[in-house]
PDB file of C-alpha atoms in Angstrom:
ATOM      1  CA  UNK G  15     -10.492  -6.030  23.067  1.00  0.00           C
ATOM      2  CA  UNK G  16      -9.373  -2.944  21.838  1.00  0.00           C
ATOM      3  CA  UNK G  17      -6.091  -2.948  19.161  1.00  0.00           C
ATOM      4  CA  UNK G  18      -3.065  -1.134  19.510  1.00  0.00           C
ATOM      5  CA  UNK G  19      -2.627   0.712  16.941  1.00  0.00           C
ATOM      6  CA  UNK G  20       0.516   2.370  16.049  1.00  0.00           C
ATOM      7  CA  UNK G  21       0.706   6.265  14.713  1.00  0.00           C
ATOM      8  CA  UNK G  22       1.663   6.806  11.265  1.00  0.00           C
ATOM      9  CA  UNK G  23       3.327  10.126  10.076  1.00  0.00           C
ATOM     10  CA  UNK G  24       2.771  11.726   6.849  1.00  0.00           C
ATOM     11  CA  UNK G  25       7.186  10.953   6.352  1.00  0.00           C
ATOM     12  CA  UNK G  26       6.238   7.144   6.577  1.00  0.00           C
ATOM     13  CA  UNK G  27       3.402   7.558   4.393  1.00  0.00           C
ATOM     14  CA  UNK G  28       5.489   9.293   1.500  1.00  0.00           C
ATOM     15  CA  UNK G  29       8.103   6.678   2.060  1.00  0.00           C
ATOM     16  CA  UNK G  30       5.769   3.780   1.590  1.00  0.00           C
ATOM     17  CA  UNK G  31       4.308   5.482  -1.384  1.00  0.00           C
ATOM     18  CA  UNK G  32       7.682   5.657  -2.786  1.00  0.00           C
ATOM     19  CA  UNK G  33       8.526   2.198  -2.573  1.00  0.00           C
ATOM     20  CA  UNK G  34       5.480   1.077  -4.110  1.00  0.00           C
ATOM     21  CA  UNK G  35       6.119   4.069  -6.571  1.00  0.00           C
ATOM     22  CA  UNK G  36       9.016   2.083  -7.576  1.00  0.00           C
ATOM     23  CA  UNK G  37       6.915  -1.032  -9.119  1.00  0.00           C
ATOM     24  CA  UNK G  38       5.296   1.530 -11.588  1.00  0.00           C
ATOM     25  CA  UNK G  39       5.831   1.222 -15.340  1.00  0.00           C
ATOM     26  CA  UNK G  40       9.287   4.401 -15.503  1.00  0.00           C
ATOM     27  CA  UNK G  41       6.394   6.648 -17.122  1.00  0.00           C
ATOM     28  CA  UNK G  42       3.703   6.491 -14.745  1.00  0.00           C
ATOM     29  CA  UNK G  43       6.608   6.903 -11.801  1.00  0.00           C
ATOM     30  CA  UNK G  44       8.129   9.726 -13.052  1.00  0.00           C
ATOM     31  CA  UNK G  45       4.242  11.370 -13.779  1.00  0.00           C
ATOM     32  CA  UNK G  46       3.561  10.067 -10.486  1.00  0.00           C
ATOM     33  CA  UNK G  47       6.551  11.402  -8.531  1.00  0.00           C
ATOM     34  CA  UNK G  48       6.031  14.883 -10.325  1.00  0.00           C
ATOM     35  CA  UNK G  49       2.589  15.606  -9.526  1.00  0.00           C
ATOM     36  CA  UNK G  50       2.729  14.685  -6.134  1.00  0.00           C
ATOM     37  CA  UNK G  51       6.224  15.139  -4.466  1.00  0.00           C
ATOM     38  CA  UNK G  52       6.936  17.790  -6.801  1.00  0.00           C
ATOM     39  CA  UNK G  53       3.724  19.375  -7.410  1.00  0.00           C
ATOM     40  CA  UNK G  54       3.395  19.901 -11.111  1.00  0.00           C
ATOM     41  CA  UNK G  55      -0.005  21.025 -12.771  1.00  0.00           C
ATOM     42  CA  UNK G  56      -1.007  18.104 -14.997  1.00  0.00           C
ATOM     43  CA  UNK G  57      -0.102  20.542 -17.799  1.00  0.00           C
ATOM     44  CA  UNK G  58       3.640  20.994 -17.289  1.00  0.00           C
ATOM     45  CA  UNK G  59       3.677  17.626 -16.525  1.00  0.00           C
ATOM     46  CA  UNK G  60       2.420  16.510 -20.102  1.00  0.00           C
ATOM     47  CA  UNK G  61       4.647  18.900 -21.550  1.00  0.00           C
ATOM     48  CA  UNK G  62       7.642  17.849 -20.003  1.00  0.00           C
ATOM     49  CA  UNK G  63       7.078  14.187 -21.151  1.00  0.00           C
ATOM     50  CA  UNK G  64       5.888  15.116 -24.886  1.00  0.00           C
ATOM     51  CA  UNK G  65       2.530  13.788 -24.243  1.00  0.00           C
ATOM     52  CA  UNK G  66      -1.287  14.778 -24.324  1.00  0.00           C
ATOM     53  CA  UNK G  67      -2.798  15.825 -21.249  1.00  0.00           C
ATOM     54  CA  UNK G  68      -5.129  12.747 -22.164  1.00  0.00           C
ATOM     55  CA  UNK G  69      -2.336  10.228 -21.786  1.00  0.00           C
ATOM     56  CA  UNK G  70      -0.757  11.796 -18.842  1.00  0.00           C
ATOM     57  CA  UNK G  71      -4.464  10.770 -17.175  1.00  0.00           C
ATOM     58  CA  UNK G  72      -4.347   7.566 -18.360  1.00  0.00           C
ATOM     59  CA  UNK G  73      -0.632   6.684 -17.274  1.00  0.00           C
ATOM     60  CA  UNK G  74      -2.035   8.274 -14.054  1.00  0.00           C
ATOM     61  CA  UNK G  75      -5.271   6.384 -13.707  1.00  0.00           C
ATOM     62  CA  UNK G  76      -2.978   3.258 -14.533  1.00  0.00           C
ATOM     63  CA  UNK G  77      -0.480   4.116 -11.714  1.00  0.00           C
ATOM     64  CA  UNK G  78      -3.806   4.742  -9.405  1.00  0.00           C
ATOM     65  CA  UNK G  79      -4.984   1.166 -10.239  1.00  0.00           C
ATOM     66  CA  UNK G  80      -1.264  -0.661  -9.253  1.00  0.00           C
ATOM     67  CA  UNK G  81      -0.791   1.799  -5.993  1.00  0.00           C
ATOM     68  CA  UNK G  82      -4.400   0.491  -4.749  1.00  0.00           C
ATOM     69  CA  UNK G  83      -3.312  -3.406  -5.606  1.00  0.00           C
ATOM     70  CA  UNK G  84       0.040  -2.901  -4.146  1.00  0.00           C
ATOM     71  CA  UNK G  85      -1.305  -1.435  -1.204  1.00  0.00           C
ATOM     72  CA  UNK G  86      -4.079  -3.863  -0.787  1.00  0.00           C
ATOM     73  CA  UNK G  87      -1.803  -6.439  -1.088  1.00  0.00           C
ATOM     74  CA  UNK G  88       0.646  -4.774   1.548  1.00  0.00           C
ATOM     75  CA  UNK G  89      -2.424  -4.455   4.388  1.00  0.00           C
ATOM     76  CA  UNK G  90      -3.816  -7.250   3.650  1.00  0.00           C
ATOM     77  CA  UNK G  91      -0.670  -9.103   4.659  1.00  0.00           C
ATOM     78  CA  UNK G  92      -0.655  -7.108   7.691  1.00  0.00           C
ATOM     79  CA  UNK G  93      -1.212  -8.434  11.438  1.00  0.00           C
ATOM     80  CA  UNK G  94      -3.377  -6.863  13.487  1.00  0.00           C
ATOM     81  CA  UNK G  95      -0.239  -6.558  16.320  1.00  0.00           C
ATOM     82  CA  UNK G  96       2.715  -4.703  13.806  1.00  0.00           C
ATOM     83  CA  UNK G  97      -0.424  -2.708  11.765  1.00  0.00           C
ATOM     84  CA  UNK G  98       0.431   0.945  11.671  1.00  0.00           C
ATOM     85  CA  UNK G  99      -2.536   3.330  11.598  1.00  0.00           C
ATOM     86  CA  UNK G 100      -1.849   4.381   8.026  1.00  0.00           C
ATOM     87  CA  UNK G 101      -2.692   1.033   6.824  1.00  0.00           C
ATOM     88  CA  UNK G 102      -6.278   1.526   8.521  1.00  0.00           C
ATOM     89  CA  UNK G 103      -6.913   4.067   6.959  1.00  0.00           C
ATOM     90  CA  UNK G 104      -5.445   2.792   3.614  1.00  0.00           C
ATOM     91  CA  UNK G 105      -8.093  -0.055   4.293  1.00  0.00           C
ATOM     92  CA  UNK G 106     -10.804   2.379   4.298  1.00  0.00           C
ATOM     93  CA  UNK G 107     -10.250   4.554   1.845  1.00  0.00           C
ATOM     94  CA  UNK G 108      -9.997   0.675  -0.620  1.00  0.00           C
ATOM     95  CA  UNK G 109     -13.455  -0.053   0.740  1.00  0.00           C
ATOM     96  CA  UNK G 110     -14.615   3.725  -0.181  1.00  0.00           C
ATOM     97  CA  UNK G 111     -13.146   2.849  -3.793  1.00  0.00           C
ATOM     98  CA  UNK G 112     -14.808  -0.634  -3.563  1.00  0.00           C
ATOM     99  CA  UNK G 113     -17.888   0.399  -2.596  1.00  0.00           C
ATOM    100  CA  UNK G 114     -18.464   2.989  -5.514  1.00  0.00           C
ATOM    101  CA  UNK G 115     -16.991   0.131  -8.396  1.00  0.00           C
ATOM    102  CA  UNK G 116     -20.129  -1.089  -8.856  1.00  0.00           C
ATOM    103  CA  UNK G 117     -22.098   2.500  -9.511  1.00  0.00           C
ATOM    104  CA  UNK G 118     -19.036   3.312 -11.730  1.00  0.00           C
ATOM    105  CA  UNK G 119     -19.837  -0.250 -14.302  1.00  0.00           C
ATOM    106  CA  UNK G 120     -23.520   0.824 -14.279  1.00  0.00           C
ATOM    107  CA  UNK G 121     -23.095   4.053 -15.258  1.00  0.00           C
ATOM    108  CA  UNK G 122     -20.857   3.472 -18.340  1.00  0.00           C
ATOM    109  CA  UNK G 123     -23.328  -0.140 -18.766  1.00  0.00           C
ATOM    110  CA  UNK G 124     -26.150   2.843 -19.097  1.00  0.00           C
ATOM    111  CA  UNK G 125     -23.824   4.922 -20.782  1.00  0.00           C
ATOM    112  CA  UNK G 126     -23.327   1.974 -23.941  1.00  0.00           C
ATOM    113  CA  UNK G 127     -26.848   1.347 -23.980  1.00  0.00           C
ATOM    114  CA  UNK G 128     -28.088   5.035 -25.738  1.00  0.00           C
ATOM    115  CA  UNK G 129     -25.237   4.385 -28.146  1.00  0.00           C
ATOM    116  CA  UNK G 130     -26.735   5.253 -31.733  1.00  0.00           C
ATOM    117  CA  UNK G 131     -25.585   1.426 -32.444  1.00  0.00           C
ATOM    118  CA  UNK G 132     -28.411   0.237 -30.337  1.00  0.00           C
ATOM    119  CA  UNK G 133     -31.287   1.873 -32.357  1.00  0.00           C
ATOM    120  CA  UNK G 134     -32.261   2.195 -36.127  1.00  0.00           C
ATOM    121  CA  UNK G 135     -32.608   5.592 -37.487  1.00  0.00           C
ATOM    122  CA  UNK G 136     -33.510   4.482 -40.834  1.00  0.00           C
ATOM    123  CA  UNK G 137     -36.787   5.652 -41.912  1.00  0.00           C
ATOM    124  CA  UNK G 138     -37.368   1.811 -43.594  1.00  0.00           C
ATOM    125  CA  UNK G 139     -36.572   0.044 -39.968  1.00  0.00           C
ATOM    126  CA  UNK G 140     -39.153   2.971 -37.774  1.00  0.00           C
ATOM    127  CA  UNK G 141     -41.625   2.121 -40.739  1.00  0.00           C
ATOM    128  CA  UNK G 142     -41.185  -1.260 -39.716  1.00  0.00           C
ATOM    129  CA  UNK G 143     -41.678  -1.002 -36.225  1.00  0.00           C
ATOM    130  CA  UNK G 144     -44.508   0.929 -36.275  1.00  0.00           C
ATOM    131  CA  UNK G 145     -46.152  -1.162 -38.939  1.00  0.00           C
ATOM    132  CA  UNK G 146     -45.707  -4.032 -36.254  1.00  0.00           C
ATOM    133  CA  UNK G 147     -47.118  -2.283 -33.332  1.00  0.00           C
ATOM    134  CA  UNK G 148     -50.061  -1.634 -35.692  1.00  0.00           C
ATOM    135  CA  UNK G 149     -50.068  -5.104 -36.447  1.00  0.00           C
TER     136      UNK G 149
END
């Protein structure tokens, strides 16, 4: 049985993004709201808030995070009769997210593990270890 699936325009998507945009900590709104209604370079953006161009991409990863939760939590509740397209493709775009999660933890798991904490460079503890493989 095939779904009917209503159209979604780009108007309804910027007004559900605004509404969820709303639930954001003021900061990561405003950041939010700036780079992509108003299309500021990440620059002016960190400049116009008196911050590093490192913390405006962490308010903005942070804002990232709630959006996807909030809008996971908004199809989720969804039916399949009142769905709007939009929230398909919402869907998808979570999975897409989802599905590249788990490459994301083992690349920083590989990243920790070359840390210089994990090794001895002491020439006492490599006398030691090659003593034992002698051994």
């Amino acid at each position: 049985m095939k779904r009917m699936v209503a159209a979604c325009d780009v108007d309804e998507l910027h007004q559900i993004l605004r509404y969820h945009i709303d639930d954001l900590s003021q900061t990561q709104g405003e950041i939010t709201e700036e780079t992509f209604f108003e299309h500021r370079k990440r620059a002016e953006v960190a400049a116009r808030h008196g911050i590093s161009v490192h913390t405006y991409d962490n308010h903005l990863q942070a804002a990232y995070r709630s959006l996807r939760d909030s809008m996971k939590t908004l199809v989720d509740s969804s039916t399949d009769l009142d769905r709007p397209y939009c929230y398909d493709l919402v869907e998808e775009l979570i999975e897409r997210y989802s599905a590249k999660s788990p490459r994301r933890l083992s690349a920083k798991k590989g990243k920790r593990s070359t840390s210089k904490g994990d090794r001895s460079n002491s020439e006492r503890d490599r006398g030691k270890n090659s003593r034992a493989g002698a051994a």
